[in-house]
C-alpha positions as CSV (number, residue, x, y, z in Angstrom):
1,T,0.0,0.0,0.0
2,S,1.1,3.6,-0.4
3,S,0.9,4.0,3.4
4,A,3.5,1.2,3.9
5,H,5.6,2.7,1.1
6,E,5.6,6.1,2.8
7,K,6.6,4.5,6.1
8,L,9.6,2.8,4.4
9,R,10.6,6.1,2.8
10,R,10.6,7.9,6.2
11,V,12.9,5.1,7.6
12,D,15.4,5.1,4.7
13,V,17.8,8.0,4.4
14,D,17.9,7.5,0.6
15,G,14.5,5.9,0.1
16,S,15.2,5.0,-3.6
17,S,14.3,1.6,-4.9
18,A,17.9,1.1,-5.9
19,H,19.0,1.7,-2.3
20,V,16.4,-0.8,-1.0
21,R,17.4,-3.4,-3.6
22,R,21.0,-3.1,-2.5
23,L,20.0,-3.7,1.1
24,Y,18.2,-6.9,0.3
25,K,20.1,-8.2,-2.7
26,D,22.1,-11.0,-1.1
27,L,20.0,-11.6,2.0
28,P,18.3,-15.0,2.6
29,R,14.5,-14.6,2.7
30,R,14.3,-14.9,6.5
31,A,16.9,-12.2,7.0
32,A,15.2,-9.9,4.5
33,S,11.9,-10.4,6.3
34,Q,13.5,-9.6,9.7
35,L,15.1,-6.5,8.2
36,T,11.8,-5.3,6.8
37,Q,10.2,-5.8,10.2
38,L,12.9,-3.8,11.9
39,R,12.8,-1.0,9.3
40,T,9.0,-0.6,9.5
41,G,8.7,-1.2,13.3
42,H,6.3,-4.1,12.6
43,V,8.2,-6.5,14.8
44,G,7.4,-8.6,17.9
45,L,8.5,-5.9,20.4
46,N,6.1,-4.5,23.0
47,G,6.0,-1.1,21.3
48,F,4.3,-2.5,18.2
49,L,2.4,-5.3,20.0
50,A,0.7,-2.7,22.3
51,R,-0.3,-0.6,19.2
52,I,-2.2,-3.7,17.8
53,K,-3.5,-4.5,21.3
54,A,-1.7,-7.8,21.6
55,V,-0.1,-6.9,24.9
56,P,-1.3,-4.4,27.5
57,S,1.8,-2.2,27.6
58,A,4.5,-0.9,25.3
59,R,7.0,-0.9,28.1
60,R,9.7,-3.4,28.4
61,E,9.3,-5.3,31.7
62,T,13.0,-5.1,32.7
63,C,13.8,-1.5,31.5
64,H,10.4,0.1,32.1
65,V,10.7,2.1,28.9
66,P,8.8,1.7,25.6
67,E,10.3,-1.3,23.8
68,T,10.9,0.1,20.4
69,V,13.3,-1.0,17.7
70,E,15.6,1.9,18.6
71,H,15.6,0.9,22.3
72,Y,16.2,-2.7,21.5
73,L,19.1,-2.1,19.1
74,L,20.8,0.9,20.6
75,H,19.9,1.4,24.3
76,C,18.8,-1.7,26.0
77,K,21.5,-2.8,28.5
78,R,20.4,-6.4,28.1
79,Y,21.0,-6.6,24.4
80,T,23.7,-4.0,23.6
């Protein structure tokens, strides 16, 4: 959908289809799927799961902050 396309464009610095093709070119399907989930924020972290009402809170139980992709990859003491 165009909405999903716009979300991807906001995530990517370049946003061009050539840039995206380079990102995914040699990745196995599973890795490409995981990269897409991380880039769009549609991943099994509480931040997203709370948005779709699958869990009661966006907060990470151990850190007590919203569990977003940025937190998970860059700030969470447990994973960084």
